């Protein structure tokens, strides 16, 4: 309870306590002001950085989707190996090069499944470095892409209709099913990471 000083000594003590309390309150106010200023600056800086980072992520994501579409086209073209046609040395010329990224053109003009796959894997590795939450799905997907390579080497393709050919095609179907499963899982996770608020906070 506040007590009015009655003597000079009490008055001096009261003034001293008031000054001491005032200095402490001043220090607390200064500290709160500094912390508040830092927080405000960090928040504004964070959102600016987050916006820039998100734009970069979306650009890489769109390029990855374009590369994925072209890789799927190449995969369908290379499936002609199961019709007895060689795909070695084949280059796609049925699509224009306008308004496409270098990686899409590289996949489009790949002369072998291996070179198309390598270009595509470079692209998905690049976007996944920005989105580390996709690492597990990426590893499975890359393994599945790589595992398909042996089926697209024409020299190793057994005669169509033979017992070896049936076995070979059966093994291919198992590998292709794994590819489709891991592809869908990776693309789903990738899309989720691109649109994830908490991913943006975490990465920023």
PDB file of C-alpha atoms in Angstrom:
ATOM      1  CA  UNK A   1       0.000   0.000   0.000  1.00  0.00           C
ATOM      2  CA  UNK A   2       1.235   3.485  -0.911  1.00  0.00           C
ATOM      3  CA  UNK A   3       2.551   5.336   2.166  1.00  0.00           C
ATOM      4  CA  UNK A   4       3.059   9.104   2.218  1.00  0.00           C
ATOM      5  CA  UNK A   5       6.529   9.953   3.609  1.00  0.00           C
ATOM      6  CA  UNK A   6       6.416  11.993   6.810  1.00  0.00           C
ATOM      7  CA  UNK A   7      10.088  12.820   7.281  1.00  0.00           C
ATOM      8  CA  UNK A   8      12.857  14.066   5.036  1.00  0.00           C
ATOM      9  CA  UNK A   9      14.610  10.692   5.262  1.00  0.00           C
ATOM     10  CA  UNK A  10      11.490   8.850   4.202  1.00  0.00           C
ATOM     11  CA  UNK A  11      10.978  11.328   1.338  1.00  0.00           C
ATOM     12  CA  UNK A  12      14.550  10.757   0.091  1.00  0.00           C
ATOM     13  CA  UNK A  13      14.045   6.987   0.293  1.00  0.00           C
ATOM     14  CA  UNK A  14      10.755   7.220  -1.519  1.00  0.00           C
ATOM     15  CA  UNK A  15      12.250   9.315  -4.314  1.00  0.00           C
ATOM     16  CA  UNK A  16      15.167   6.867  -4.597  1.00  0.00           C
ATOM     17  CA  UNK A  17      12.814   3.901  -4.897  1.00  0.00           C
ATOM     18  CA  UNK A  18      10.707   5.755  -7.455  1.00  0.00           C
ATOM     19  CA  UNK A  19      13.787   6.562  -9.557  1.00  0.00           C
ATOM     20  CA  UNK A  20      15.024   2.960  -9.290  1.00  0.00           C
ATOM     21  CA  UNK A  21      11.612   1.607 -10.344  1.00  0.00           C
ATOM     22  CA  UNK A  22      11.375   4.159 -13.157  1.00  0.00           C
ATOM     23  CA  UNK A  23      14.811   3.189 -14.513  1.00  0.00           C
ATOM     24  CA  UNK A  24      13.846  -0.489 -14.511  1.00  0.00           C
ATOM     25  CA  UNK A  25      10.568   0.241 -16.287  1.00  0.00           C
ATOM     26  CA  UNK A  26      12.479   2.333 -18.828  1.00  0.00           C
ATOM     27  CA  UNK A  27      14.926  -0.533 -19.475  1.00  0.00           C
ATOM     28  CA  UNK A  28      12.036  -2.971 -19.878  1.00  0.00           C
ATOM     29  CA  UNK A  29      10.298  -0.595 -22.304  1.00  0.00           C
ATOM     30  CA  UNK A  30      13.523  -0.199 -24.329  1.00  0.00           C
ATOM     31  CA  UNK A  31      14.014  -3.980 -24.418  1.00  0.00           C
ATOM     32  CA  UNK A  32      10.425  -4.547 -25.529  1.00  0.00           C
ATOM     33  CA  UNK A  33      10.821  -1.883 -28.198  1.00  0.00           C
ATOM     34  CA  UNK A  34      13.997  -3.510 -29.542  1.00  0.00           C
ATOM     35  CA  UNK A  35      12.411  -6.973 -29.550  1.00  0.00           C
ATOM     36  CA  UNK A  36       9.272  -5.629 -31.209  1.00  0.00           C
ATOM     37  CA  UNK A  37      11.299  -3.871 -33.900  1.00  0.00           C
ATOM     38  CA  UNK A  38      13.294  -7.023 -34.616  1.00  0.00           C
ATOM     39  CA  UNK A  39      10.159  -9.150 -34.774  1.00  0.00           C
ATOM     40  CA  UNK A  40       8.448  -6.742 -37.171  1.00  0.00           C
ATOM     41  CA  UNK A  41      11.535  -6.597 -39.399  1.00  0.00           C
ATOM     42  CA  UNK A  42      11.847 -10.382 -39.392  1.00  0.00           C
ATOM     43  CA  UNK A  43       8.192 -10.828 -40.252  1.00  0.00           C
ATOM     44  CA  UNK A  44       8.307  -8.402 -43.153  1.00  0.00           C
ATOM     45  CA  UNK A  45      11.638  -9.814 -44.320  1.00  0.00           C
ATOM     46  CA  UNK A  46      10.332 -13.363 -43.996  1.00  0.00           C
ATOM     47  CA  UNK A  47       7.268 -12.736 -46.117  1.00  0.00           C
ATOM     48  CA  UNK A  48       9.326 -10.998 -48.792  1.00  0.00           C
ATOM     49  CA  UNK A  49      11.764 -13.901 -48.799  1.00  0.00           C
ATOM     50  CA  UNK A  50       8.957 -16.457 -48.694  1.00  0.00           C
ATOM     51  CA  UNK A  51       7.257 -14.813 -51.678  1.00  0.00           C
ATOM     52  CA  UNK A  52      10.479 -14.892 -53.702  1.00  0.00           C
ATOM     53  CA  UNK A  53      11.239 -18.453 -52.661  1.00  0.00           C
ATOM     54  CA  UNK A  54       7.714 -19.591 -53.516  1.00  0.00           C
ATOM     55  CA  UNK A  55       7.995 -18.038 -56.987  1.00  0.00           C
ATOM     56  CA  UNK A  56      11.231 -19.948 -57.607  1.00  0.00           C
ATOM     57  CA  UNK A  57       9.670 -23.196 -56.375  1.00  0.00           C
ATOM     58  CA  UNK A  58       6.617 -22.776 -58.605  1.00  0.00           C
ATOM     59  CA  UNK A  59       8.790 -22.018 -61.644  1.00  0.00           C
ATOM     60  CA  UNK A  60      10.819 -25.195 -61.088  1.00  0.00           C
ATOM     61  CA  UNK A  61       7.634 -27.154 -60.448  1.00  0.00           C
ATOM     62  CA  UNK A  62       6.073 -26.039 -63.747  1.00  0.00           C
ATOM     63  CA  UNK A  63       9.288 -26.937 -65.604  1.00  0.00           C
ATOM     64  CA  UNK A  64       9.272 -30.325 -63.896  1.00  0.00           C
ATOM     65  CA  UNK A  65       5.698 -31.005 -64.992  1.00  0.00           C
ATOM     66  CA  UNK A  66       6.624 -30.108 -68.583  1.00  0.00           C
ATOM     67  CA  UNK A  67       9.639 -32.426 -68.379  1.00  0.00           C
ATOM     68  CA  UNK A  68       7.435 -35.155 -66.936  1.00  0.00           C
ATOM     69  CA  UNK A  69       4.930 -34.885 -69.795  1.00  0.00           C
ATOM     70  CA  UNK A  70       7.717 -35.158 -72.369  1.00  0.00           C
ATOM     71  CA  UNK A  71       9.318 -38.078 -70.538  1.00  0.00           C
ATOM     72  CA  UNK A  72       5.972 -39.899 -70.553  1.00  0.00           C
ATOM     73  CA  UNK A  73       5.756 -39.376 -74.321  1.00  0.00           C
ATOM     74  CA  UNK A  74       9.228 -40.795 -74.758  1.00  0.00           C
ATOM     75  CA  UNK A  75       8.340 -43.754 -72.552  1.00  0.00           C
ATOM     76  CA  UNK A  76       5.403 -44.543 -74.847  1.00  0.00           C
ATOM     77  CA  UNK A  77       7.631 -44.241 -77.908  1.00  0.00           C
ATOM     78  CA  UNK A  78      10.223 -46.572 -76.453  1.00  0.00           C
ATOM     79  CA  UNK A  79       7.507 -49.137 -75.779  1.00  0.00           C
ATOM     80  CA  UNK A  80       7.640 -49.924 -79.505  1.00  0.00           C
ATOM     81  CA  UNK A  81      10.472 -52.269 -78.556  1.00  0.00           C
ATOM     82  CA  UNK A  82       7.754 -54.749 -77.556  1.00  0.00           C
ATOM     83  CA  UNK A  83       6.408 -54.636 -81.092  1.00  0.00           C
ATOM     84  CA  UNK A  84       9.761 -55.767 -82.406  1.00  0.00           C
ATOM     85  CA  UNK A  85      10.925 -52.304 -83.476  1.00  0.00           C
ATOM     86  CA  UNK A  86      14.302 -50.938 -82.485  1.00  0.00           C
ATOM     87  CA  UNK A  87      14.253 -47.609 -80.713  1.00  0.00           C
ATOM     88  CA  UNK A  88      18.012 -47.093 -80.654  1.00  0.00           C
ATOM     89  CA  UNK A  89      18.965 -43.913 -82.453  1.00  0.00           C
ATOM     90  CA  UNK A  90      15.366 -42.713 -82.564  1.00  0.00           C
ATOM     91  CA  UNK A  91      14.854 -38.969 -82.208  1.00  0.00           C
ATOM     92  CA  UNK A  92      11.463 -37.333 -81.826  1.00  0.00           C
ATOM     93  CA  UNK A  93      10.718 -34.744 -84.512  1.00  0.00           C
ATOM     94  CA  UNK A  94       6.943 -34.517 -84.226  1.00  0.00           C
ATOM     95  CA  UNK A  95       6.835 -31.685 -81.690  1.00  0.00           C
ATOM     96  CA  UNK A  96       8.069 -28.084 -82.129  1.00  0.00           C
ATOM     97  CA  UNK A  97      10.885 -26.724 -79.991  1.00  0.00           C
ATOM     98  CA  UNK A  98       9.242 -23.333 -79.474  1.00  0.00           C
ATOM     99  CA  UNK A  99       8.431 -22.158 -75.960  1.00  0.00           C
ATOM    100  CA  UNK A 100       9.984 -25.195 -74.301  1.00  0.00           C
ATOM    101  CA  UNK A 101      12.751 -25.391 -71.745  1.00  0.00           C
ATOM    102  CA  UNK A 102      16.189 -26.845 -72.565  1.00  0.00           C
ATOM    103  CA  UNK A 103      15.505 -29.879 -70.372  1.00  0.00           C
ATOM    104  CA  UNK A 104      12.275 -30.636 -72.280  1.00  0.00           C
ATOM    105  CA  UNK A 105      14.151 -30.395 -75.582  1.00  0.00           C
ATOM    106  CA  UNK A 106      16.875 -32.653 -74.230  1.00  0.00           C
ATOM    107  CA  UNK A 107      14.313 -35.303 -73.263  1.00  0.00           C
ATOM    108  CA  UNK A 108      12.446 -34.869 -76.558  1.00  0.00           C
ATOM    109  CA  UNK A 109      15.554 -35.425 -78.657  1.00  0.00           C
ATOM    110  CA  UNK A 110      17.018 -38.228 -76.543  1.00  0.00           C
ATOM    111  CA  UNK A 111      18.224 -41.090 -78.755  1.00  0.00           C
ATOM    112  CA  UNK A 112      17.834 -43.680 -75.998  1.00  0.00           C
ATOM    113  CA  UNK A 113      15.740 -44.310 -72.936  1.00  0.00           C
ATOM    114  CA  UNK A 114      18.852 -43.942 -70.797  1.00  0.00           C
ATOM    115  CA  UNK A 115      19.629 -40.407 -71.996  1.00  0.00           C
ATOM    116  CA  UNK A 116      15.976 -39.329 -71.662  1.00  0.00           C
ATOM    117  CA  UNK A 117      15.828 -40.791 -68.153  1.00  0.00           C
ATOM    118  CA  UNK A 118      19.072 -39.110 -67.091  1.00  0.00           C
ATOM    119  CA  UNK A 119      17.830 -35.695 -68.220  1.00  0.00           C
ATOM    120  CA  UNK A 120      14.500 -36.212 -66.468  1.00  0.00           C
ATOM    121  CA  UNK A 121      16.158 -37.426 -63.264  1.00  0.00           C
ATOM    122  CA  UNK A 122      18.376 -34.327 -63.221  1.00  0.00           C
ATOM    123  CA  UNK A 123      15.257 -32.179 -63.345  1.00  0.00           C
ATOM    124  CA  UNK A 124      13.360 -33.955 -60.574  1.00  0.00           C
ATOM    125  CA  UNK A 125      16.506 -34.008 -58.428  1.00  0.00           C
ATOM    126  CA  UNK A 126      16.748 -30.238 -58.911  1.00  0.00           C
ATOM    127  CA  UNK A 127      13.183 -29.474 -57.842  1.00  0.00           C
ATOM    128  CA  UNK A 128      13.398 -31.901 -54.920  1.00  0.00           C
ATOM    129  CA  UNK A 129      16.456 -30.088 -53.559  1.00  0.00           C
ATOM    130  CA  UNK A 130      14.099 -27.132 -53.068  1.00  0.00           C
ATOM    131  CA  UNK A 131      11.484 -29.460 -51.546  1.00  0.00           C
ATOM    132  CA  UNK A 132      13.362 -31.867 -49.258  1.00  0.00           C
ATOM    133  CA  UNK A 133      10.098 -33.334 -48.004  1.00  0.00           C
ATOM    134  CA  UNK A 134       9.946 -35.332 -51.263  1.00  0.00           C
ATOM    135  CA  UNK A 135      13.271 -37.144 -50.730  1.00  0.00           C
ATOM    136  CA  UNK A 136      11.828 -40.562 -49.826  1.00  0.00           C
ATOM    137  CA  UNK A 137       9.383 -40.625 -52.733  1.00  0.00           C
ATOM    138  CA  UNK A 138      12.085 -39.290 -55.058  1.00  0.00           C
ATOM    139  CA  UNK A 139      14.495 -42.114 -54.187  1.00  0.00           C
ATOM    140  CA  UNK A 140      11.834 -44.758 -54.892  1.00  0.00           C
ATOM    141  CA  UNK A 141      10.841 -43.064 -58.136  1.00  0.00           C
ATOM    142  CA  UNK A 142      14.404 -42.746 -59.428  1.00  0.00           C
ATOM    143  CA  UNK A 143      15.035 -46.431 -58.653  1.00  0.00           C
ATOM    144  CA  UNK A 144      11.928 -47.376 -60.633  1.00  0.00           C
ATOM    145  CA  UNK A 145      12.950 -45.179 -63.587  1.00  0.00           C
ATOM    146  CA  UNK A 146      16.425 -46.687 -63.592  1.00  0.00           C
ATOM    147  CA  UNK A 147      15.098 -50.251 -63.336  1.00  0.00           C
ATOM    148  CA  UNK A 148      13.168 -49.824 -66.604  1.00  0.00           C
ATOM    149  CA  UNK A 149      16.332 -49.157 -68.588  1.00  0.00           C
ATOM    150  CA  UNK A 150      17.171 -52.818 -69.259  1.00  0.00           C
ATOM    151  CA  UNK A 151      13.841 -53.354 -71.033  1.00  0.00           C
ATOM    152  CA  UNK A 152      14.561 -50.666 -73.618  1.00  0.00           C
ATOM    153  CA  UNK A 153      17.853 -52.017 -74.890  1.00  0.00           C
ATOM    154  CA  UNK A 154      16.869 -53.610 -78.170  1.00  0.00           C
ATOM    155  CA  UNK A 155      19.835 -55.984 -78.245  1.00  0.00           C
ATOM    156  CA  UNK A 156      18.547 -57.722 -75.094  1.00  0.00           C
ATOM    157  CA  UNK A 157      14.942 -58.063 -76.253  1.00  0.00           C
ATOM    158  CA  UNK A 158      13.967 -61.711 -76.822  1.00  0.00           C
ATOM    159  CA  UNK A 159      11.884 -62.741 -79.804  1.00  0.00           C
ATOM    160  CA  UNK A 160       8.286 -61.549 -79.636  1.00  0.00           C
ATOM    161  CA  UNK A 161       5.904 -64.458 -78.933  1.00  0.00           C
ATOM    162  CA  UNK A 162       8.599 -66.780 -77.586  1.00  0.00           C
ATOM    163  CA  UNK A 163       8.591 -68.156 -74.035  1.00  0.00           C
ATOM    164  CA  UNK A 164      11.517 -65.884 -73.209  1.00  0.00           C
ATOM    165  CA  UNK A 165       9.594 -62.987 -74.724  1.00  0.00           C
ATOM    166  CA  UNK A 166       6.562 -63.678 -72.538  1.00  0.00           C
ATOM    167  CA  UNK A 167       8.749 -63.877 -69.430  1.00  0.00           C
ATOM    168  CA  UNK A 168      10.554 -60.703 -70.462  1.00  0.00           C
ATOM    169  CA  UNK A 169       7.294 -58.851 -70.997  1.00  0.00           C
ATOM    170  CA  UNK A 170       5.944 -60.110 -67.661  1.00  0.00           C
ATOM    171  CA  UNK A 171       9.017 -58.748 -65.888  1.00  0.00           C
ATOM    172  CA  UNK A 172       8.558 -55.494 -67.756  1.00  0.00           C
ATOM    173  CA  UNK A 173       4.945 -55.217 -66.571  1.00  0.00           C
ATOM    174  CA  UNK A 174       6.060 -55.679 -62.945  1.00  0.00           C
ATOM    175  CA  UNK A 175       8.725 -52.978 -63.361  1.00  0.00           C
ATOM    176  CA  UNK A 176       6.279 -50.671 -65.153  1.00  0.00           C
ATOM    177  CA  UNK A 177       3.655 -51.116 -62.428  1.00  0.00           C
ATOM    178  CA  UNK A 178       6.286 -50.164 -59.849  1.00  0.00           C
ATOM    179  CA  UNK A 179       7.220 -47.149 -61.966  1.00  0.00           C
ATOM    180  CA  UNK A 180       3.586 -45.996 -62.145  1.00  0.00           C
ATOM    181  CA  UNK A 181       3.080 -46.471 -58.407  1.00  0.00           C
ATOM    182  CA  UNK A 182       6.231 -44.565 -57.419  1.00  0.00           C
ATOM    183  CA  UNK A 183       5.569 -41.896 -60.061  1.00  0.00           C
ATOM    184  CA  UNK A 184       2.094 -41.176 -58.698  1.00  0.00           C
ATOM    185  CA  UNK A 185       3.364 -41.135 -55.100  1.00  0.00           C
ATOM    186  CA  UNK A 186       6.201 -38.745 -55.989  1.00  0.00           C
ATOM    187  CA  UNK A 187       4.064 -36.345 -58.032  1.00  0.00           C
ATOM    188  CA  UNK A 188       1.415 -36.278 -55.308  1.00  0.00           C
ATOM    189  CA  UNK A 189       3.993 -35.491 -52.629  1.00  0.00           C
ATOM    190  CA  UNK A 190       5.655 -32.924 -54.886  1.00  0.00           C
ATOM    191  CA  UNK A 191       2.377 -31.087 -55.486  1.00  0.00           C
ATOM    192  CA  UNK A 192       1.617 -31.166 -51.749  1.00  0.00           C
ATOM    193  CA  UNK A 193       5.013 -29.712 -50.894  1.00  0.00           C
ATOM    194  CA  UNK A 194       4.676 -26.929 -53.467  1.00  0.00           C
ATOM    195  CA  UNK A 195       1.397 -25.793 -51.924  1.00  0.00           C
ATOM    196  CA  UNK A 196       2.325 -26.417 -48.302  1.00  0.00           C
ATOM    197  CA  UNK A 197       2.378 -23.336 -46.058  1.00  0.00           C
ATOM    198  CA  UNK A 198       4.432 -25.112 -43.396  1.00  0.00           C
ATOM    199  CA  UNK A 199       6.930 -26.273 -46.010  1.00  0.00           C
ATOM    200  CA  UNK A 200       7.405 -22.658 -47.046  1.00  0.00           C
ATOM    201  CA  UNK A 201       7.926 -21.635 -43.423  1.00  0.00           C
ATOM    202  CA  UNK A 202      10.325 -24.514 -42.794  1.00  0.00           C
ATOM    203  CA  UNK A 203      12.406 -23.953 -45.935  1.00  0.00           C
ATOM    204  CA  UNK A 204      12.423 -20.181 -45.569  1.00  0.00           C
TER     205      UNK A 204
END
